[in-house]
PDB file of C-alpha atoms in Angstrom:
ATOM      1  CA  MET A 284      64.634  66.305 126.908  1.00 51.00           C
ATOM      2  CA  GLY A 285      62.858  69.578 127.701  1.00 54.00           C
ATOM      3  CA  LYS A 286      62.447  72.448 125.296  1.00 51.00           C
ATOM      4  CA  LEU A 287      64.710  74.616 127.463  1.00 45.00           C
ATOM      5  CA  ASN A 288      67.573  72.126 127.237  1.00 57.00           C
ATOM      6  CA  LEU A 289      67.139  71.848 123.467  1.00 51.00           C
ATOM      7  CA  LYS A 290      67.350  75.630 123.087  1.00 56.00           C
ATOM      8  CA  PHE A 291      70.445  75.668 125.294  1.00 51.00           C
ATOM      9  CA  LEU A 292      72.178  72.997 123.195  1.00 49.00           C
ATOM     10  CA  ALA A 293      71.242  74.817 119.982  1.00 49.00           C
ATOM     11  CA  ALA A 294      72.744  78.008 121.347  1.00 50.00           C
ATOM     12  CA  ILE A 295      75.974  76.223 122.314  1.00 51.00           C
ATOM     13  CA  LEU A 296      76.198  74.621 118.849  1.00 50.00           C
ATOM     14  CA  CYS A 297      75.684  78.017 117.218  1.00 49.00           C
ATOM     15  CA  LEU A 298      78.518  79.468 119.286  1.00 46.00           C
ATOM     16  CA  PHE A 299      80.853  76.660 118.214  1.00 49.00           C
ATOM     17  CA  VAL A 300      79.997  77.224 114.535  1.00 43.00           C
ATOM     18  CA  MET A 301      80.561  80.972 114.827  1.00 48.00           C
ATOM     19  CA  ALA A 302      83.862  80.422 116.626  1.00 47.00           C
ATOM     20  CA  GLY A 303      84.985  78.068 113.854  1.00 49.00           C
ATOM     21  CA  GLU A 304      84.098  80.574 111.161  1.00 46.00           C
ATOM     22  CA  THR A 305      85.955  83.330 112.997  1.00 42.00           C
ATOM     23  CA  THR A 306      89.047  81.117 113.346  1.00 46.00           C
ATOM     24  CA  ALA A 307      88.928  80.180 109.651  1.00 43.00           C
ATOM     25  CA  GLN A 308      88.634  83.823 108.644  1.00 49.00           C
ATOM     26  CA  SER A 309      91.535  84.798 110.880  1.00 53.00           C
ATOM     27  CA  LYS A 310      93.724  82.184 109.136  1.00 69.00           C
ATOM     28  CA  ARG A 311      92.998  83.499 105.651  1.00 76.00           C
ATOM     29  CA  PRO A 312      95.884  85.556 104.267  1.00 84.00           C
ATOM     30  CA  LYS A 313      95.023  89.223 104.000  1.00 94.00           C
ATOM     31  CA  THR A 314      94.987  90.863 100.582  1.00 95.00           C
ATOM     32  CA  VAL A 315      97.672  93.506 100.193  1.00 97.00           C
ATOM     33  CA  ARG A 316      96.467  96.359  97.983  1.00 98.00           C
ATOM     34  CA  LEU A 317      99.687  97.498  96.349  1.00 98.00           C
ATOM     35  CA  PHE A 318      97.763 100.238  94.538  1.00 98.00           C
ATOM     36  CA  ASN A 319      95.388 102.266  96.695  1.00 98.00           C
ATOM     37  CA  GLY A 320      93.628 104.038  93.808  1.00 97.00           C
ATOM     38  CA  LYS A 321      94.816 107.464  94.967  1.00 97.00           C
ATOM     39  CA  ASN A 322      98.599 107.694  94.640  1.00 98.00           C
ATOM     40  CA  LEU A 323     101.774 105.661  94.311  1.00 98.00           C
ATOM     41  CA  LYS A 324     102.320 105.191  98.019  1.00 98.00           C
ATOM     42  CA  GLY A 325     104.479 102.104  98.526  1.00 98.00           C
ATOM     43  CA  TRP A 326     106.238 102.564  95.178  1.00 98.00           C
ATOM     44  CA  TYR A 327     109.036 104.726  93.815  1.00 98.00           C
ATOM     45  CA  ARG A 328     109.795 105.747  90.247  1.00 98.00           C
ATOM     46  CA  PHE A 329     112.971 105.081  88.285  1.00 98.00           C
ATOM     47  CA  VAL A 330     113.393 106.558  84.810  1.00 98.00           C
ATOM     48  CA  GLU A 331     116.215 105.838  82.372  1.00 98.00           C
ATOM     49  CA  LYS A 332     118.973 108.513  82.359  1.00 97.00           C
ATOM     50  CA  ARG A 333     117.100 110.435  85.080  1.00 98.00           C
ATOM     51  CA  GLY A 334     117.261 108.087  88.027  1.00 98.00           C
ATOM     52  CA  ARG A 335     115.160 107.600  91.097  1.00 98.00           C
ATOM     53  CA  GLU A 336     112.191 109.907  91.707  1.00 98.00           C
ATOM     54  CA  ASN A 337     113.189 112.187  88.851  1.00 98.00           C
ATOM     55  CA  ASP A 338     110.159 111.604  86.626  1.00 98.00           C
ATOM     56  CA  VAL A 339     110.112 115.055  85.016  1.00 98.00           C
ATOM     57  CA  LYS A 340     107.846 113.979  82.141  1.00 98.00           C
ATOM     58  CA  ASN A 341     105.308 112.309  84.451  1.00 98.00           C
ATOM     59  CA  VAL A 342     105.685 108.899  82.924  1.00 98.00           C
ATOM     60  CA  PHE A 343     104.010 107.409  85.995  1.00 98.00           C
ATOM     61  CA  THR A 344     100.982 109.186  87.441  1.00 98.00           C
ATOM     62  CA  VAL A 345      97.634 108.386  89.039  1.00 98.00           C
ATOM     63  CA  GLU A 346      94.587 109.738  87.206  1.00 96.00           C
ATOM     64  CA  ASN A 347      90.917 108.974  87.865  1.00 96.00           C
ATOM     65  CA  GLY A 348      91.775 106.059  90.122  1.00 98.00           C
ATOM     66  CA  LEU A 349      94.141 104.456  87.584  1.00 98.00           C
ATOM     67  CA  ILE A 350      97.900 104.192  87.283  1.00 98.00           C
ATOM     68  CA  HIS A 351      98.753 105.921  84.009  1.00 98.00           C
ATOM     69  CA  VAL A 352     101.943 104.700  82.356  1.00 98.00           C
ATOM     70  CA  SER A 353     102.585 107.147  79.532  1.00 98.00           C
ATOM     71  CA  GLY A 354     105.314 105.084  77.844  1.00 98.00           C
ATOM     72  CA  GLU A 355     107.167 108.224  76.783  1.00 98.00           C
ATOM     73  CA  GLU A 356     110.346 107.242  78.580  1.00 98.00           C
ATOM     74  CA  TYR A 357     111.675 103.867  79.704  1.00 98.00           C
ATOM     75  CA  GLY A 358     111.591 103.033  83.391  1.00 98.00           C
ATOM     76  CA  SER A 359     109.412 101.505  86.071  1.00 98.00           C
ATOM     77  CA  ILE A 360     107.618 101.928  89.331  1.00 98.00           C
ATOM     78  CA  ILE A 361     109.153  99.720  92.007  1.00 98.00           C
ATOM     79  CA  THR A 362     107.698  98.511  95.300  1.00 98.00           C
ATOM     80  CA  ASP A 363     109.399  99.714  98.453  1.00 98.00           C
ATOM     81  CA  GLU A 364     109.131  96.204  99.891  1.00 98.00           C
ATOM     82  CA  GLU A 365     110.327  92.796  98.785  1.00 98.00           C
ATOM     83  CA  TYR A 366     107.849  89.921  98.458  1.00 98.00           C
ATOM     84  CA  GLU A 367     107.914  86.137  98.172  1.00 97.00           C
ATOM     85  CA  ASN A 368     105.300  83.371  97.993  1.00 98.00           C
ATOM     86  CA  TYR A 369     102.236  85.198  96.740  1.00 98.00           C
ATOM     87  CA  THR A 370      99.529  85.526  94.146  1.00 98.00           C
ATOM     88  CA  LEU A 371      99.774  88.847  92.316  1.00 98.00           C
ATOM     89  CA  THR A 372      96.828  90.192  90.316  1.00 98.00           C
ATOM     90  CA  VAL A 373      97.293  93.051  87.850  1.00 98.00           C
ATOM     91  CA  GLU A 374      94.451  94.468  85.760  1.00 98.00           C
ATOM     92  CA  PHE A 375      95.564  96.528  82.769  1.00 98.00           C
ATOM     93  CA  LYS A 376      94.589  97.861  79.364  1.00 98.00           C
ATOM     94  CA  TRP A 377      96.428  99.617  76.558  1.00 98.00           C
ATOM     95  CA  GLY A 378      96.136 103.281  75.640  1.00 98.00           C
ATOM     96  CA  ASP A 379      96.621 104.946  72.264  1.00 97.00           C
ATOM     97  CA  ASN A 380     100.074 106.469  72.496  1.00 98.00           C
ATOM     98  CA  THR A 381     103.351 104.821  71.550  1.00 98.00           C
ATOM     99  CA  TYR A 382     106.827 106.339  71.416  1.00 98.00           C
ATOM    100  CA  ALA A 383     110.186 105.881  69.727  1.00 97.00           C
ATOM    101  CA  PRO A 384     111.978 103.601  69.399  1.00 97.00           C
ATOM    102  CA  ARG A 385     108.793 101.492  69.521  1.00 98.00           C
ATOM    103  CA  ALA A 386     106.335 103.962  68.001  1.00 98.00           C
ATOM    104  CA  ASP A 387     105.316 101.558  65.215  1.00 98.00           C
ATOM    105  CA  ARG A 388     105.985  98.331  67.080  1.00 98.00           C
ATOM    106  CA  ALA A 389     103.852  96.077  69.257  1.00 98.00           C
ATOM    107  CA  ARG A 390     102.724  97.761  72.461  1.00 98.00           C
ATOM    108  CA  ASP A 391     105.128  96.521  75.096  1.00 98.00           C
ATOM    109  CA  ASN A 392     105.432  96.685  78.899  1.00 98.00           C
ATOM    110  CA  GLY A 393     105.700  94.103  81.649  1.00 98.00           C
ATOM    111  CA  VAL A 394     105.494  93.098  85.286  1.00 98.00           C
ATOM    112  CA  LEU A 395     108.896  92.246  86.743  1.00 98.00           C
ATOM    113  CA  LEU A 396     109.020  89.893  89.730  1.00 98.00           C
ATOM    114  CA  HIS A 397     111.804  89.042  92.193  1.00 98.00           C
ATOM    115  CA  SER A 398     113.625  92.257  91.345  1.00 98.00           C
ATOM    116  CA  THR A 399     117.000  92.519  93.064  1.00 98.00           C
ATOM    117  CA  GLY A 400     120.214  94.479  92.898  1.00 98.00           C
ATOM    118  CA  PRO A 401     120.647  98.159  92.095  1.00 98.00           C
ATOM    119  CA  ASP A 402     118.073 100.354  90.375  1.00 98.00           C
ATOM    120  CA  GLY A 403     118.866 100.377  86.663  1.00 98.00           C
ATOM    121  CA  GLY A 404     121.123  97.338  87.030  1.00 98.00           C
ATOM    122  CA  TYR A 405     119.845  95.997  83.704  1.00 98.00           C
ATOM    123  CA  ARG A 406     120.900  98.302  80.858  1.00 97.00           C
ATOM    124  CA  GLY A 407     120.559 101.310  83.122  1.00 98.00           C
ATOM    125  CA  ILE A 408     116.770 100.988  83.100  1.00 98.00           C
ATOM    126  CA  TRP A 409     115.356  98.164  85.238  1.00 98.00           C
ATOM    127  CA  MET A 410     116.337  96.105  88.243  1.00 98.00           C
ATOM    128  CA  ARG A 411     117.431  92.598  87.326  1.00 98.00           C
ATOM    129  CA  SER A 412     114.428  90.334  87.631  1.00 98.00           C
ATOM    130  CA  ILE A 413     112.100  87.746  86.104  1.00 98.00           C
ATOM    131  CA  GLU A 414     109.650  89.378  83.711  1.00 98.00           C
ATOM    132  CA  CYS A 415     106.047  88.381  83.117  1.00 98.00           C
ATOM    133  CA  GLN A 416     105.692  90.010  79.737  1.00 98.00           C
ATOM    134  CA  ILE A 417     102.854  92.261  78.625  1.00 98.00           C
ATOM    135  CA  ILE A 418     103.136  92.783  74.871  1.00 98.00           C
ATOM    136  CA  GLU A 419     100.624  92.601  72.029  1.00 98.00           C
ATOM    137  CA  GLY A 420     100.530  88.958  70.985  1.00 98.00           C
ATOM    138  CA  GLY A 421     102.949  87.839  73.687  1.00 98.00           C
ATOM    139  CA  THR A 422     101.341  88.633  77.013  1.00 98.00           C
ATOM    140  CA  GLY A 423     102.364  85.831  79.344  1.00 98.00           C
ATOM    141  CA  ASP A 424     105.853  85.262  77.962  1.00 98.00           C
ATOM    142  CA  PHE A 425     108.717  84.880  80.438  1.00 98.00           C
ATOM    143  CA  LEU A 426     111.930  86.886  80.120  1.00 98.00           C
ATOM    144  CA  VAL A 427     115.028  86.620  82.282  1.00 98.00           C
ATOM    145  CA  VAL A 428     116.122  90.208  82.882  1.00 98.00           C
ATOM    146  CA  GLY A 429     119.413  89.254  84.468  1.00 98.00           C
ATOM    147  CA  ASP A 430     123.170  89.403  84.117  1.00 97.00           C
ATOM    148  CA  GLY A 431     123.641  86.111  82.267  1.00 96.00           C
ATOM    149  CA  SER A 432     124.789  84.317  85.410  1.00 96.00           C
ATOM    150  CA  ASP A 433     123.152  81.536  87.400  1.00 96.00           C
ATOM    151  CA  ASN A 434     121.802  84.186  89.793  1.00 97.00           C
ATOM    152  CA  TYR A 435     118.948  84.860  87.360  1.00 98.00           C
ATOM    153  CA  ALA A 436     117.458  81.814  85.695  1.00 98.00           C
ATOM    154  CA  LEU A 437     114.373  79.702  85.152  1.00 98.00           C
ATOM    155  CA  THR A 438     113.472  76.276  83.828  1.00 98.00           C
ATOM    156  CA  ALA A 439     110.415  75.627  81.665  1.00 98.00           C
ATOM    157  CA  ASN A 440     109.036  72.737  79.649  1.00 98.00           C
ATOM    158  CA  ILE A 441     109.128  73.644  75.985  1.00 97.00           C
ATOM    159  CA  ALA A 442     107.679  72.149  72.830  1.00 96.00           C
ATOM    160  CA  PRO A 443     110.001  70.754  70.150  1.00 93.00           C
ATOM    161  CA  GLN A 444     111.613  73.764  68.502  1.00 83.00           C
ATOM    162  CA  LYS A 445     110.893  74.479  64.881  1.00 77.00           C
ATOM    163  CA  GLU A 446     113.642  75.903  62.710  1.00 66.00           C
ATOM    164  CA  GLY A 447     113.809  79.634  63.268  1.00 69.00           C
ATOM    165  CA  GLY A 448     111.196  79.470  66.021  1.00 77.00           C
ATOM    166  CA  GLY A 449     111.420  80.443  69.649  1.00 89.00           C
ATOM    167  CA  ARG A 450     111.089  78.442  72.848  1.00 96.00           C
ATOM    168  CA  VAL A 451     107.385  77.787  73.434  1.00 97.00           C
ATOM    169  CA  PHE A 452     106.005  76.569  76.752  1.00 98.00           C
ATOM    170  CA  SER A 453     104.372  73.143  76.696  1.00 97.00           C
ATOM    171  CA  PRO A 454     103.372  71.283  79.893  1.00 96.00           C
ATOM    172  CA  SER A 455     104.462  68.001  78.302  1.00 96.00           C
ATOM    173  CA  GLY A 456     107.609  69.428  76.751  1.00 97.00           C
ATOM    174  CA  THR A 457     111.305  69.042  77.545  1.00 97.00           C
ATOM    175  CA  PRO A 458     112.756  71.039  80.470  1.00 98.00           C
ATOM    176  CA  VAL A 459     115.084  73.818  79.358  1.00 97.00           C
ATOM    177  CA  THR A 460     116.963  76.232  81.622  1.00 98.00           C
ATOM    178  CA  ILE A 461     117.678  79.775  80.466  1.00 98.00           C
ATOM    179  CA  HIS A 462     119.775  82.582  81.977  1.00 98.00           C
ATOM    180  CA  SER A 463     118.664  85.163  79.415  1.00 97.00           C
ATOM    181  CA  GLY A 464     116.100  85.426  76.658  1.00 96.00           C
ATOM    182  CA  ARG A 465     112.501  84.307  76.747  1.00 97.00           C
ATOM    183  CA  ILE A 466     110.002  81.462  76.955  1.00 98.00           C
ATOM    184  CA  ASP A 467     106.918  82.172  74.819  1.00 98.00           C
ATOM    185  CA  TRP A 468     103.443  81.453  76.165  1.00 98.00           C
ATOM    186  CA  PHE A 469     101.961  78.192  74.892  1.00 98.00           C
ATOM    187  CA  ASP A 470      99.851  79.506  71.979  1.00 97.00           C
ATOM    188  CA  ARG A 471     101.874  82.498  70.831  1.00 97.00           C
ATOM    189  CA  ASP A 472     101.294  83.021  67.104  1.00 96.00           C
ATOM    190  CA  PRO A 473     104.232  81.476  65.199  1.00 94.00           C
ATOM    191  CA  ASP A 474     103.867  84.329  62.696  1.00 94.00           C
ATOM    192  CA  TRP A 475     104.097  87.024  65.379  1.00 96.00           C
ATOM    193  CA  LYS A 476     105.470  90.313  64.103  1.00 97.00           C
ATOM    194  CA  ASP A 477     106.722  93.237  66.120  1.00 98.00           C
ATOM    195  CA  VAL A 478     104.179  95.677  64.708  1.00 98.00           C
ATOM    196  CA  LYS A 479     101.754  97.982  66.454  1.00 98.00           C
ATOM    197  CA  GLY A 480      98.309  96.429  66.869  1.00 97.00           C
ATOM    198  CA  PHE A 481      99.446  92.854  66.275  1.00 98.00           C
ATOM    199  CA  ARG A 482      96.924  90.238  67.309  1.00 96.00           C
ATOM    200  CA  GLY A 483      97.485  86.482  67.134  1.00 96.00           C
ATOM    201  CA  ALA A 484      94.861  84.016  66.004  1.00 95.00           C
ATOM    202  CA  LYS A 485      94.693  82.353  69.426  1.00 97.00           C
ATOM    203  CA  ASP A 486      95.484  85.261  71.747  1.00 97.00           C
ATOM    204  CA  VAL A 487      93.803  85.158  75.144  1.00 98.00           C
ATOM    205  CA  GLU A 488      94.592  88.833  75.683  1.00 98.00           C
ATOM    206  CA  LYS A 489      91.448  90.844  75.020  1.00 97.00           C
ATOM    207  CA  PRO A 490      91.102  93.272  72.117  1.00 96.00           C
ATOM    208  CA  LEU A 491      92.714  96.706  72.313  1.00 96.00           C
ATOM    209  CA  TYR A 492      91.303  99.044  75.007  1.00 95.00           C
ATOM    210  CA  GLU A 493      89.618  96.216  76.940  1.00 98.00           C
ATOM    211  CA  TRP A 494      90.680  95.298  80.476  1.00 98.00           C
ATOM    212  CA  ASN A 495      92.878  92.244  80.980  1.00 98.00           C
ATOM    213  CA  THR A 496      93.764  90.346  84.129  1.00 98.00           C
ATOM    214  CA  MET A 497      97.220  88.888  84.635  1.00 98.00           C
ATOM    215  CA  VAL A 498      97.722  86.657  87.669  1.00 98.00           C
ATOM    216  CA  CYS A 499     101.250  85.636  88.639  1.00 98.00           C
ATOM    217  CA  VAL A 500     101.561  82.916  91.272  1.00 98.00           C
ATOM    218  CA  ALA A 501     105.027  82.940  92.842  1.00 98.00           C
ATOM    219  CA  ASP A 502     105.189  79.762  94.914  1.00 98.00           C
ATOM    220  CA  GLY A 503     108.691  79.075  96.171  1.00 97.00           C
ATOM    221  CA  ASP A 504     110.886  78.760  93.070  1.00 98.00           C
ATOM    222  CA  ARG A 505     107.898  78.304  90.749  1.00 98.00           C
ATOM    223  CA  ILE A 506     106.028  81.013  88.831  1.00 98.00           C
ATOM    224  CA  SER A 507     102.757  80.386  86.994  1.00 98.00           C
ATOM    225  CA  ILE A 508     101.210  83.033  84.737  1.00 98.00           C
ATOM    226  CA  TYR A 509      97.482  83.227  84.048  1.00 98.00           C
ATOM    227  CA  VAL A 510      96.031  85.656  81.507  1.00 98.00           C
ATOM    228  CA  ASN A 511      92.281  86.176  81.703  1.00 98.00           C
ATOM    229  CA  GLY A 512      91.917  82.915  83.594  1.00 98.00           C
ATOM    230  CA  VAL A 513      94.081  80.770  81.294  1.00 98.00           C
ATOM    231  CA  LEU A 514      97.372  79.227  82.431  1.00 98.00           C
ATOM    232  CA  VAL A 515      99.679  80.437  79.664  1.00 98.00           C
ATOM    233  CA  ASN A 516     103.161  79.814  81.075  1.00 98.00           C
ATOM    234  CA  GLN A 517     104.937  78.179  83.983  1.00 98.00           C
ATOM    235  CA  ALA A 518     108.526  78.030  85.183  1.00 98.00           C
ATOM    236  CA  THR A 519     110.369  76.209  87.949  1.00 98.00           C
ATOM    237  CA  GLN A 520     113.804  76.549  89.553  1.00 98.00           C
ATOM    238  CA  VAL A 521     113.341  80.303  89.298  1.00 98.00           C
ATOM    239  CA  LYS A 522     116.242  82.386  90.587  1.00 98.00           C
ATOM    240  CA  PRO A 523     115.905  84.549  92.570  1.00 98.00           C
ATOM    241  CA  SER A 524     112.684  83.545  94.317  1.00 97.00           C
ATOM    242  CA  LYS A 525     111.922  86.832  96.054  1.00 98.00           C
ATOM    243  CA  GLY A 526     112.374  90.550  95.542  1.00 98.00           C
ATOM    244  CA  ARG A 527     110.631  93.752  94.633  1.00 98.00           C
ATOM    245  CA  ILE A 528     107.941  94.116  91.974  1.00 98.00           C
ATOM    246  CA  GLN A 529     108.252  96.485  89.009  1.00 98.00           C
ATOM    247  CA  ILE A 530     105.730  97.688  86.438  1.00 98.00           C
ATOM    248  CA  GLN A 531     107.427  98.866  83.265  1.00 98.00           C
ATOM    249  CA  SER A 532     107.180 101.736  80.871  1.00 98.00           C
ATOM    250  CA  GLU A 533     108.640 100.576  77.561  1.00 98.00           C
ATOM    251  CA  GLY A 534     107.265 102.839  74.867  1.00 98.00           C
ATOM    252  CA  ALA A 535     103.528 102.195  75.129  1.00 98.00           C
ATOM    253  CA  GLU A 536     100.735 103.876  77.047  1.00 98.00           C
ATOM    254  CA  MET A 537      99.020 101.605  79.562  1.00 98.00           C
ATOM    255  CA  PHE A 538      96.477 101.943  82.366  1.00 98.00           C
ATOM    256  CA  VAL A 539      96.405  99.805  85.524  1.00 98.00           C
ATOM    257  CA  ARG A 540      93.392  99.689  87.822  1.00 98.00           C
ATOM    258  CA  LYS A 541      94.348  96.916  90.236  1.00 98.00           C
ATOM    259  CA  VAL A 542      97.572  95.627  91.765  1.00 98.00           C
ATOM    260  CA  GLU A 543      96.811  93.205  94.584  1.00 98.00           C
ATOM    261  CA  LEU A 544      98.914  90.608  96.348  1.00 98.00           C
ATOM    262  CA  VAL A 545      97.727  87.701  98.480  1.00 98.00           C
ATOM    263  CA  PRO A 546     100.429  85.875 100.462  1.00 98.00           C
ATOM    264  CA  LEU A 547     100.535  82.098 100.088  1.00 97.00           C
ATOM    265  CA  ARG A 548     100.374  80.144 103.322  1.00 81.00           C
ATOM    266  CA  LYS A 549     103.541  78.168 103.994  1.00 62.00           C
TER     267      LYS A 549
END
């Protein structure tokens, strides 16, 4: 075969490879940047006793490319849109300030998934939802922020309960369904205390003031929580399985530098 024909075949092969790469790239789900680094476009604020977009104390602001959650009043920022079947990545770190009634207690906030119903439907503060907890010593816990009915529930495998202890996630444990309350992450310190600065012996959350990454994979009626690359909790039969996303203010200052969502292909 002549050199010209070989060059022609090589060119055709190259075109096929490039076309394949372009097709593969076009099939990849696009990352949705829920925080643009400039403002809270795509979100709205809801503050306890003040209501929607009445954040007079600037609990939720954007400063130096970060979401600043002051913690001074309870409430949340809430996405305008509902989402289902996704991987959500949130990068956060704690600040110094804490406020009553949790001024001397463990720094506490959270990311609330599948939020439905009215603003403030839960205790006049948050939408009813499934919470991926962010709290000193307990980041990665699940909480059902619901109305006690079957409309808000999850099932998780838990380790054998010790007297006086909580429900602790264990992949090989016994399935338990809850409509309220919490499922602790798998290595939560059994001697956890609700005190400011608490740190458990086996915490995967990084030390105070360092950046942490929480990844929540919402796949159908399953939610898996990863903290700094470690699978810390997992639930199935989650109800509801779609809704808005909230980031809480619950008495502690927190900074967020990334909120990104990648749809799962179905």
